[in-house]
Each structure stands twice: as C-alpha cells, then as structure tokens.
Short mmCIF file of C-alpha atoms in Angstrom, two decimals:
data_model
loop_
_atom_site.label_atom_id
_atom_site.label_comp_id
_atom_site.label_asym_id
_atom_site.label_seq_id
_atom_site.Cartn_x
_atom_site.Cartn_y
_atom_site.Cartn_z
CA MET A 265 -16.26 -15.20 31.17
CA PHE A 266 -12.98 -14.69 29.38
CA THR A 267 -14.35 -16.73 26.49
CA THR A 268 -17.31 -14.38 26.19
CA LEU A 269 -15.01 -11.37 26.14
CA VAL A 270 -12.83 -12.87 23.41
CA PHE A 271 -15.90 -13.76 21.41
CA TRP A 272 -17.30 -10.25 21.53
CA VAL A 273 -13.96 -8.82 20.45
CA ALA A 274 -13.04 -11.38 17.78
CA ALA A 275 -16.42 -12.04 16.18
CA PRO A 276 -17.26 -8.41 15.24
CA LEU A 277 -13.67 -7.97 14.11
CA ALA A 278 -13.96 -11.02 11.87
CA LEU A 279 -17.22 -9.74 10.39
CA VAL A 280 -15.87 -6.25 9.79
CA MET A 281 -12.73 -7.64 8.18
CA ALA A 282 -14.82 -9.96 6.01
CA VAL A 283 -16.90 -7.02 4.79
CA GLY A 284 -13.64 -5.16 4.16
CA THR A 285 -12.39 -8.05 2.03
CA VAL A 286 -15.47 -7.78 -0.16
CA VAL A 287 -15.76 -4.00 -0.47
CA ALA A 288 -12.10 -2.91 -0.60
CA ARG A 289 -11.36 -1.36 -3.97
CA LYS A 290 -7.72 -2.41 -4.00
CA VAL A 291 -6.78 -6.06 -4.07
CA VAL A 292 -3.99 -5.62 -1.54
CA HIS A 293 -6.42 -4.08 0.95
CA SER A 294 -8.70 -7.08 0.41
CA ALA A 295 -5.80 -9.40 1.20
CA ILE A 296 -4.90 -7.51 4.38
CA CYS A 297 -8.54 -7.59 5.50
CA LEU A 298 -8.64 -11.32 4.79
CA CYS A 299 -5.53 -11.69 6.94
CA GLY A 300 -7.22 -9.90 9.84
CA MET A 301 -10.33 -12.02 9.42
CA MET A 302 -8.23 -15.20 9.62
CA VAL A 303 -6.52 -14.07 12.82
CA ALA A 304 -9.84 -13.13 14.43
CA LEU A 305 -11.24 -16.50 13.41
CA GLY A 306 -8.20 -18.15 14.98
CA ALA A 307 -9.04 -16.39 18.24
CA LEU A 308 -12.57 -17.81 17.98
CA TYR A 309 -11.09 -21.30 17.54
CA ALA A 310 -9.08 -20.75 20.69
CA THR A 311 -12.28 -20.04 22.61
CA LEU A 312 -13.77 -23.28 21.25
CA GLU A 313 -11.09 -25.45 22.88
CA ALA A 314 -9.23 -25.97 19.62
CA PRO A 315 -5.70 -24.73 20.36
CA PHE A 316 -4.17 -26.78 17.55
CA LEU A 317 -6.51 -25.32 14.95
CA PHE A 318 -5.91 -21.85 16.40
CA VAL A 319 -2.21 -22.17 15.66
CA ALA A 320 -2.76 -23.98 12.35
CA GLN A 321 -5.21 -21.30 11.24
CA ILE A 322 -2.67 -18.53 11.73
CA LEU A 323 0.24 -20.55 10.31
CA VAL A 324 -1.57 -21.97 7.29
CA TYR A 325 -3.94 -19.17 6.39
CA THR A 326 -2.21 -15.93 7.24
CA GLY A 327 1.24 -17.45 6.94
CA SER A 328 0.95 -19.19 3.62
CA ILE A 329 -2.38 -18.66 1.88
CA VAL A 330 -2.57 -14.88 2.19
CA MET A 331 1.15 -14.76 1.36
CA LEU A 332 0.39 -16.72 -1.82
CA PHE A 333 -2.29 -14.18 -2.69
CA LEU A 334 0.18 -11.34 -2.15
CA PHE A 335 2.85 -13.08 -4.24
CA THR A 336 0.33 -13.52 -7.03
CA MET A 337 -0.54 -9.84 -6.88
CA MET A 338 3.14 -8.96 -7.14
CA LEU A 339 3.47 -11.23 -10.18
CA ILE A 340 0.48 -9.88 -12.05
CA GLY A 341 0.83 -6.27 -10.97
CA ILE A 342 -1.06 -4.43 -8.28
CA ASP A 343 -2.14 -1.67 -10.65
CA THR A 344 -4.71 -3.74 -12.55
CA GLN A 345 -8.04 -2.00 -12.50
CA GLU A 346 -11.36 -3.69 -11.91
CA THR A 347 -14.28 -2.87 -14.16
CA LEU A 348 -17.45 -2.06 -12.25
CA VAL A 349 -19.70 -2.64 -15.25
CA GLU A 350 -22.44 -5.16 -14.68
CA THR A 351 -22.24 -7.73 -17.46
CA ILE A 352 -25.46 -9.48 -16.46
CA ARG A 353 -28.26 -7.00 -15.91
CA GLY A 354 -29.77 -7.01 -12.44
CA GLN A 355 -27.12 -9.38 -11.12
CA ARG A 356 -26.31 -7.31 -8.05
CA VAL A 357 -29.93 -6.94 -6.99
CA ALA A 358 -30.64 -10.60 -7.60
CA SER A 359 -27.54 -11.72 -5.71
CA GLY A 360 -28.40 -9.35 -2.86
CA ILE A 361 -31.85 -10.92 -2.55
CA ALA A 362 -30.38 -14.42 -2.77
CA ILE A 363 -27.78 -13.70 -0.08
CA GLY A 364 -30.34 -12.13 2.23
CA ALA A 365 -32.61 -15.13 1.81
CA LEU A 366 -29.74 -17.53 2.44
CA LEU A 367 -28.70 -15.68 5.60
CA LEU A 368 -32.26 -15.72 6.86
CA LEU A 369 -32.57 -19.40 6.06
CA LEU A 370 -29.28 -20.27 7.76
CA VAL A 371 -30.02 -18.22 10.87
CA LEU A 372 -33.55 -19.59 11.20
CA ALA A 373 -32.36 -23.13 10.57
CA VAL A 374 -29.57 -22.68 13.08
CA GLY A 375 -31.99 -21.19 15.57
CA ASN A 376 -34.23 -24.23 15.27
CA ALA A 377 -31.51 -26.84 15.14
CA ILE A 378 -29.50 -25.93 18.21
CA ALA A 379 -31.35 -26.14 21.45
CA GLY A 380 -28.63 -27.31 23.82
CA GLY A 381 -25.51 -25.52 24.91
CA PHE A 382 -21.87 -26.38 24.55
CA GLY A 383 -20.47 -29.67 25.66
CA THR A 384 -16.88 -29.81 26.78
CA LEU A 385 -13.81 -31.15 25.05
CA GLU A 386 -11.76 -31.35 28.22
CA ASP A 387 -12.08 -35.13 28.48
CA ASP A 388 -11.14 -35.65 24.83
CA ASN A 389 -8.26 -33.23 25.08
CA ALA A 390 -7.00 -34.75 28.31
CA HIS A 391 -7.37 -38.34 27.17
CA TYR A 392 -4.23 -38.27 25.00
CA SER A 393 -2.62 -35.55 27.12
CA GLY A 394 -3.46 -32.73 24.72
CA ASN A 395 -5.53 -31.37 21.86
CA ALA A 396 -2.85 -31.87 19.19
CA GLN A 397 -2.20 -35.42 20.41
CA GLY A 398 -5.92 -36.23 20.36
CA LEU A 399 -6.23 -34.90 16.81
CA ALA A 400 -3.13 -36.87 15.77
CA VAL A 401 -4.61 -40.10 17.12
CA LEU A 402 -7.81 -39.50 15.18
CA ILE A 403 -5.99 -38.54 11.97
CA PHE A 404 -3.70 -41.58 12.05
CA THR A 405 -6.32 -44.13 13.04
CA LYS A 406 -9.91 -43.31 12.13
CA TYR A 407 -9.15 -40.87 9.30
CA VAL A 408 -5.93 -42.39 8.00
CA PHE A 409 -7.30 -42.93 4.50
CA ALA A 410 -8.58 -39.36 4.31
CA PHE A 411 -5.11 -38.29 5.46
CA GLU A 412 -3.45 -40.30 2.72
CA ALA A 413 -5.86 -38.87 0.15
CA ALA A 414 -5.07 -35.36 1.40
CA ALA A 415 -1.36 -36.09 1.03
CA ALA A 416 -1.92 -37.20 -2.57
CA LEU A 417 -4.03 -34.09 -3.17
CA VAL A 418 -1.36 -31.73 -1.87
CA LEU A 419 1.32 -33.46 -3.91
CA THR A 420 -0.82 -33.27 -7.05
CA ALA A 421 -1.60 -29.61 -6.38
CA ALA A 422 2.09 -28.77 -6.03
CA LEU A 423 2.90 -30.52 -9.30
CA ALA A 424 -0.10 -28.90 -11.01
CA ALA A 425 0.98 -25.44 -9.90
CA MET A 426 4.48 -26.08 -11.26
CA VAL A 427 3.10 -27.29 -14.59
CA LEU A 428 0.58 -24.44 -14.89
CA ALA A 429 2.91 -21.64 -13.90
CA HIS A 430 5.87 -22.90 -15.94
CA THR A 431 6.51 -21.36 -19.35
CA GLU A 432 9.21 -22.24 -21.84
CA ARG A 433 11.42 -19.40 -23.06
CA ARG A 434 10.52 -18.94 -26.70
CA SER A 435 12.84 -16.03 -27.51
CA PRO A 436 16.56 -15.84 -26.79
CA LYS A 437 17.54 -14.17 -23.56
CA VAL A 438 18.17 -10.42 -23.89
CA ARG A 439 21.58 -9.57 -22.48
CA GLN A 440 23.35 -6.26 -22.00
CA ARG A 441 24.77 -6.18 -25.52
CA GLU A 442 21.37 -6.78 -27.12
CA SER A 443 19.57 -4.26 -24.91
CA ALA A 444 22.21 -1.61 -25.62
CA ALA A 445 21.91 -2.24 -29.38
CA ALA A 446 18.11 -2.05 -29.15
CA ARG A 447 18.37 1.22 -27.25
CA ILE A 448 20.56 2.79 -29.92
CA ARG A 449 18.31 1.37 -32.66
CA ARG A 450 15.28 2.98 -31.00
CA TYR A 451 17.17 6.25 -30.91
CA ALA A 452 17.98 5.97 -34.63
CA GLU A 453 14.47 5.02 -35.64
CA SER A 454 12.16 7.03 -33.39
CA GLY A 455 14.44 9.47 -31.64
CA THR A 456 13.83 8.03 -28.16
CA SER A 457 16.67 9.15 -25.95
CA PRO A 458 19.14 6.33 -25.28
CA ALA A 459 19.88 7.79 -21.88
CA PRO A 460 18.15 6.30 -18.85
CA GLU A 461 14.86 7.84 -17.85
CA ALA A 462 14.96 10.74 -15.43
CA GLY A 463 14.93 9.91 -11.75
CA PRO A 464 12.22 11.20 -9.45
CA GLY A 465 12.28 14.79 -8.38
CA VAL A 466 14.08 15.94 -5.25
CA TYR A 467 12.57 19.06 -3.74
CA ALA A 468 13.01 21.09 -0.62
CA ARG A 469 10.15 19.30 1.11
CA ALA A 470 10.07 15.88 -0.50
CA ASN A 471 12.43 13.37 -2.03
CA SER A 472 9.84 10.61 -2.40
CA ILE A 473 9.90 8.52 -5.57
CA ALA A 474 6.28 9.50 -6.02
CA TYR A 475 7.28 13.05 -6.99
CA PRO A 476 8.04 13.54 -10.67
CA ALA A 477 11.11 15.40 -11.86
CA LEU A 478 10.67 18.80 -13.51
CA LEU A 479 12.19 19.90 -16.78
CA PRO A 480 13.90 23.34 -16.97
CA ASP A 481 10.66 24.91 -18.24
CA GLY A 482 8.76 23.67 -15.19
CA SER A 483 6.87 20.87 -16.90
CA ILE A 484 6.88 17.26 -15.70
CA ALA A 485 9.62 15.02 -17.04
CA GLY A 486 7.89 12.04 -18.60
CA GLY A 487 8.89 8.67 -17.25
CA SER A 488 10.39 10.04 -14.05
CA VAL A 489 7.74 8.27 -11.95
CA SER A 490 7.24 4.52 -11.99
CA PRO A 491 4.20 3.40 -14.01
CA THR A 492 3.16 1.23 -11.05
CA LEU A 493 2.88 4.31 -8.84
CA LEU A 494 0.95 6.11 -11.57
CA GLY A 495 -1.40 3.15 -11.91
CA ARG A 496 -1.97 3.01 -8.19
CA GLY A 497 -3.02 6.64 -8.37
CA ASP A 498 -2.96 8.11 -4.90
CA ALA A 499 0.75 7.66 -4.22
CA VAL A 500 1.62 10.14 -6.94
CA LEU A 501 1.28 13.84 -6.62
CA ASN A 502 -1.05 15.24 -9.25
CA ALA A 503 0.91 16.35 -12.28
CA GLU A 504 -1.06 19.59 -12.54
CA THR A 505 -0.57 20.72 -8.96
CA LEU A 506 3.13 19.93 -8.70
CA PRO A 507 4.60 22.92 -10.59
CA ALA A 508 2.42 25.28 -8.55
CA LEU A 509 3.55 23.57 -5.33
CA VAL A 510 7.20 23.81 -6.30
CA THR A 511 6.75 27.44 -7.26
CA GLU A 512 5.12 28.11 -3.90
CA ALA A 513 7.89 26.36 -2.01
CA ALA A 514 10.52 28.14 -4.05
CA ALA A 515 8.87 31.49 -3.40
CA GLU A 516 8.74 30.69 0.31
CA ILE A 517 12.39 29.73 0.37
CA ALA A 518 13.17 32.86 -1.59
CA GLY A 519 11.35 34.85 1.08
CA GLU A 520 13.27 33.18 3.88
CA LEU A 521 16.68 33.43 2.32
CA PRO A 522 17.50 36.96 1.16
CA VAL A 523 20.43 35.77 -0.95
CA LEU A 524 18.11 33.68 -3.11
CA THR A 525 15.60 36.51 -3.31
CA THR A 526 18.14 38.83 -4.75
CA SER A 527 19.30 36.26 -7.27
CA ALA A 528 15.70 35.51 -8.25
CA GLN A 529 14.91 39.18 -8.50
CA ALA A 530 18.03 39.74 -10.50
CA SER A 531 16.97 37.10 -12.99
CA SER A 532 13.36 38.16 -13.53
CA ALA A 533 12.10 40.92 -11.27
CA GLY A 534 10.81 38.76 -8.41
CA ASP A 535 8.36 36.69 -10.46
CA PRO A 536 7.91 33.50 -8.40
CA ALA A 537 7.29 31.40 -11.51
CA ALA A 538 10.73 32.25 -12.75
CA THR A 539 12.27 30.68 -9.66
CA THR A 540 11.35 27.23 -10.97
CA VAL A 541 13.49 27.94 -14.01
CA SER A 542 16.51 27.89 -11.76
CA VAL A 543 15.66 24.35 -10.62
CA GLU A 544 18.49 22.21 -11.92
CA PRO A 545 17.34 19.72 -14.57
CA ALA A 546 18.24 16.08 -13.96
CA PRO A 547 21.52 15.60 -15.81
CA ASP A 548 21.77 12.67 -18.19
CA ASP A 549 24.68 10.97 -16.51
CA ALA A 550 26.73 8.85 -18.88
CA GLU A 551 27.57 6.26 -16.22
CA GLY A 552 23.95 5.20 -15.84
CA GLY A 553 23.72 4.75 -19.61
CA ALA A 554 25.72 1.54 -19.39
CA ARG A 555 22.80 -0.04 -17.55
CA MET B 124 -21.52 -18.21 25.09
CA SER B 125 -24.12 -20.28 23.34
CA PRO B 126 -23.20 -22.18 20.17
CA ASN B 127 -25.84 -20.17 18.33
CA ALA B 128 -23.71 -17.03 18.46
CA TYR B 129 -20.79 -18.83 16.83
CA LEU B 130 -23.05 -20.39 14.22
CA ILE B 131 -24.63 -17.04 13.36
CA VAL B 132 -21.15 -15.57 12.92
CA SER B 133 -20.35 -18.52 10.70
CA ALA B 134 -23.50 -18.03 8.62
CA ALA B 135 -22.85 -14.30 8.30
CA LEU B 136 -19.24 -14.90 7.21
CA PHE B 137 -20.46 -17.41 4.65
CA CYS B 138 -22.99 -14.94 3.25
CA ILE B 139 -20.40 -12.15 3.08
CA GLY B 140 -18.09 -14.48 1.17
CA LEU B 141 -20.92 -15.44 -1.15
CA ALA B 142 -21.68 -11.76 -1.76
CA GLY B 143 -18.04 -11.21 -2.73
CA VAL B 144 -18.08 -14.11 -5.16
CA LEU B 145 -21.32 -12.93 -6.76
CA ILE B 146 -20.61 -9.22 -6.93
CA ARG B 147 -16.87 -8.76 -7.46
CA ARG B 148 -15.41 -9.21 -10.92
CA ASN B 149 -11.74 -9.49 -9.98
CA ALA B 150 -10.63 -13.11 -10.05
CA VAL B 151 -8.22 -12.77 -7.11
CA VAL B 152 -10.82 -11.08 -4.89
CA MET B 153 -13.39 -13.72 -5.80
CA PHE B 154 -10.88 -16.35 -4.82
CA MET B 155 -10.32 -14.66 -1.47
CA CYS B 156 -14.06 -14.70 -0.90
CA VAL B 157 -14.10 -18.45 -1.57
CA GLU B 158 -11.50 -18.74 1.18
CA LEU B 159 -13.81 -16.70 3.40
CA MET B 160 -16.62 -19.19 2.81
CA LEU B 161 -14.32 -22.13 3.58
CA ASN B 162 -13.35 -20.45 6.83
CA ALA B 163 -17.00 -19.89 7.73
CA ALA B 164 -17.65 -23.59 7.24
CA ASN B 165 -14.60 -24.35 9.39
CA LEU B 166 -15.97 -22.23 12.20
CA ALA B 167 -19.25 -24.18 12.10
CA LEU B 168 -17.32 -27.47 12.18
CA VAL B 169 -15.26 -26.44 15.20
CA THR B 170 -18.37 -25.15 16.97
CA PHE B 171 -20.23 -28.42 16.45
CA SER B 172 -17.12 -30.27 17.60
CA LYS B 173 -17.50 -28.57 20.96
CA VAL B 174 -21.29 -28.92 21.01
CA HIS B 175 -21.03 -32.69 20.59
CA SER B 176 -17.87 -33.04 22.72
CA GLU B 177 -16.11 -34.89 19.91
CA LEU B 178 -12.79 -34.06 18.26
CA ASP B 179 -13.99 -35.27 14.85
CA GLY B 180 -15.22 -31.81 13.87
CA GLN B 181 -11.77 -30.39 14.44
CA VAL B 182 -10.27 -33.13 12.27
CA ALA B 183 -12.74 -32.17 9.52
CA ALA B 184 -11.73 -28.52 9.87
CA PHE B 185 -8.09 -29.57 9.62
CA PHE B 186 -8.80 -31.42 6.38
CA THR B 187 -10.67 -28.39 5.06
CA MET B 188 -7.52 -26.34 5.67
CA VAL B 189 -5.43 -28.85 3.75
CA VAL B 190 -7.86 -28.84 0.83
CA ALA B 191 -8.02 -25.03 0.91
CA ALA B 192 -4.25 -24.80 0.70
CA ALA B 193 -4.16 -27.16 -2.30
CA GLU B 194 -7.04 -25.29 -3.93
CA VAL B 195 -5.36 -21.91 -3.51
CA VAL B 196 -2.15 -23.16 -5.09
CA VAL B 197 -3.89 -24.52 -8.17
CA GLY B 198 -6.36 -21.63 -8.43
CA LEU B 199 -3.68 -18.96 -8.28
CA ALA B 200 -1.62 -20.85 -10.87
CA ILE B 201 -4.67 -20.84 -13.15
CA ILE B 202 -5.20 -17.12 -12.52
CA ILE B 203 -1.58 -16.41 -13.43
CA THR B 204 -1.90 -18.52 -16.58
CA ILE B 205 -5.06 -16.66 -17.64
CA PHE B 206 -3.42 -13.32 -16.84
CA ARG B 207 -0.45 -14.22 -19.04
CA SER B 208 -2.65 -14.83 -22.06
CA LYS B 209 -5.32 -12.18 -21.43
CA ALA B 210 -3.45 -9.50 -19.43
CA SER B 211 -6.62 -9.08 -17.39
CA LEU B 212 -7.90 -10.23 -14.03
CA SER B 213 -11.56 -9.73 -14.82
CA ILE B 214 -13.47 -12.97 -14.98
CA ASP B 215 -15.64 -11.54 -17.74
CA ASP B 216 -12.65 -11.68 -20.07
CA ALA B 217 -12.05 -15.37 -19.45
CA ARG B 218 -14.64 -16.74 -21.82
CA ARG B 219 -12.36 -18.40 -24.32
CA MET B 220 -13.79 -21.84 -23.58
CA ARG B 221 -17.22 -20.72 -24.76
CA HIS B 222 -16.42 -20.36 -28.43
#
C-alpha cells in the first residue's frame, strides 16, 4: 500500500522533471530538473527493495554527476545562448515520429512480455543479512572481473579528464604590475578610463547588483552591471525603464519629504526629471584603482 | 503495483531522454539527456531484478552507475575542450573533424 503511494508520487514527479530537463531554456534549470528526476527515481528504487541503489543513486547522481554538470556550466559560463535554428530540415518532426513509435513499441512490447507480477527480494536480502551485503557478495564473487574492469575504467576516465582539461600556460602570467601598465597604456591609446568600472547603482528601493548605476545626466553607466547578469537577461532591470523608475521613486520621496521637495523645486521648479540630476554619481575612488 | 507500471515509466523516461538528445542543440543538455536514458535503463534493470527475485539486476544497475560516472567525467572534459577552442556549446559548431 505504501509502495503504491510512493510510486504514484515519485513516478509522475520523475516524468515531469524529465520533461523539464528537456524543455528548460536555461541549462541550469535543466540541471536542477535532472537532479529532481534522480531523487524521484531513487524513491522508486526504494519501493523496489533496492535500498543500496536508492542511496547510491542520490549520492552518485545528484551528489556528484549533477554537481559535475554545474561545475562545467560555471567554467564555460551560464550565459551561453542556444540557437534554435534547425540545421537539418524536418529533424524535429522526424524525431518526434521516431520517438512516438519507439514509445509505442516499448510499451506494447512491455505489455506483452510481462504477464506475472513482482517476485520478492526478501530472501535474497536476508540471506547475507542485508541488501548491501548481498550486492557485495555478488560483486566480489560472480562479477569480480566486471568490477575490476569498472575500476580500470574509472581510473582511465579520471586520467583522461585530467589530460583533456589540462592546458599549458603559453603566455607569461599577468601580475599587478603588468595589468596596471596595460591599463595606463589603454588609457593613452584609446582613452579608456584607467579607473575601475562603476559599481552597481544603490537606490532608495534596491541595492541589488542587477541595478545599473546612473550617470549625472540620468543615463546608464556602462559596465556597472556584470556581463554575466546582462547575458542572463531577466536578472537585470531593463536599461530603458530604469531612469523612469528612479525618477518616479525620487518624485515620490520628494512628495513625502518636504525638505527635498523644496530643494528640488529650488533647483528646477518641481520638474521630477531634474531630481535625478541630484543623484550622486559614483565617485572614481583612487583606492580601488590599485586593484 | 505491477511491474508494468515501472516499466512504462522507464520507457517514457527513455523516450523523453531520446527526445532531448535529438531535439536540443546544447551539448551539455544533450549530455544530461543521455544520463536520463541511462537512468531509465537502470529503472528497468531494478524492476526486473524484483520480478525475477534475483539481485543480479541491481548489480547491473550499480555497474551502469559506475560507467555513467566515468562517461560524464570524460564527456564534460571533452565539452570543455571544445568550448575552449570554439567558444560555443552548440554541437553544430563542432564539425572540425569533417574537413
């Protein structure tokens, strides 16, 4: 009874998460969905009298494999965009038909192949006083050569990953002296400011790093928001709407605080847009320049 | 629960993974979908282990996990290597071997 309940919770969850893995637009969302699918599958293993695999599934898959995926995404950048252009014409339709046919075939074959119900693993599990012990006996007696081959495979894979991911440094390491010289050289050649880029904006309602800083004229200070956030898109407030929002907030504050209203009115006859002019620009602090 | 329910879930998971591999163009997502298919096969193995009252199916699933871990390590290293030279994750860009 309990098994049935777990099945009807875990199996739909696994299917939904699997669909999420395929359709999620962002790679990180795919990875999280995959993680949920693995956990739900682990619950299904638990209902199938496989407690060792239940734990191993969560430890190995969600603990290490999905973590590896996430590490890879951090290395190669989470802001990489996927092209949705079909390179082979009709590929989606053809693959849809193929997948539907395969599902039909599998389900029909399964429906014909399995007539009986479940057996029980209780005897096997109890024979060596536990599921893990029973598996260990099998692995170290009947499947010992497969186990040794798996050990060689894992060792080879670890070495292969080290060889593949390793790169020799071909240029000398850039230290503080070199980077400072390059910064000044850029300033001399192209006029790029040697000062550090402006920090994110701090406003009355938000001090998130996703908010860009504003220049004294109310425009967005370039480079004040991380390119990763810009690439991700939704974390960043739209550059067009921000000045209006700040103006609105400033006007509201000006309405609430009479002192500010008078100062704003004194400067430019109560025009709300002028209030943004009084927003302090981010000062180029000389201490940060040593970075 | 009848074994059929588990096997249908397994078949559906396998087909979803296959759909991801065929439709998505991002190498990392395709790789995740391969993992999905491996897991679907694992579920079938564990189900048949219980159907036949033998632990051998669980041992096979265990070995599948080991192979999947090794495969992920090498595959992700290859993806990183390709990304370093191509600055792209799309598998359509990785056609250097063709010419």
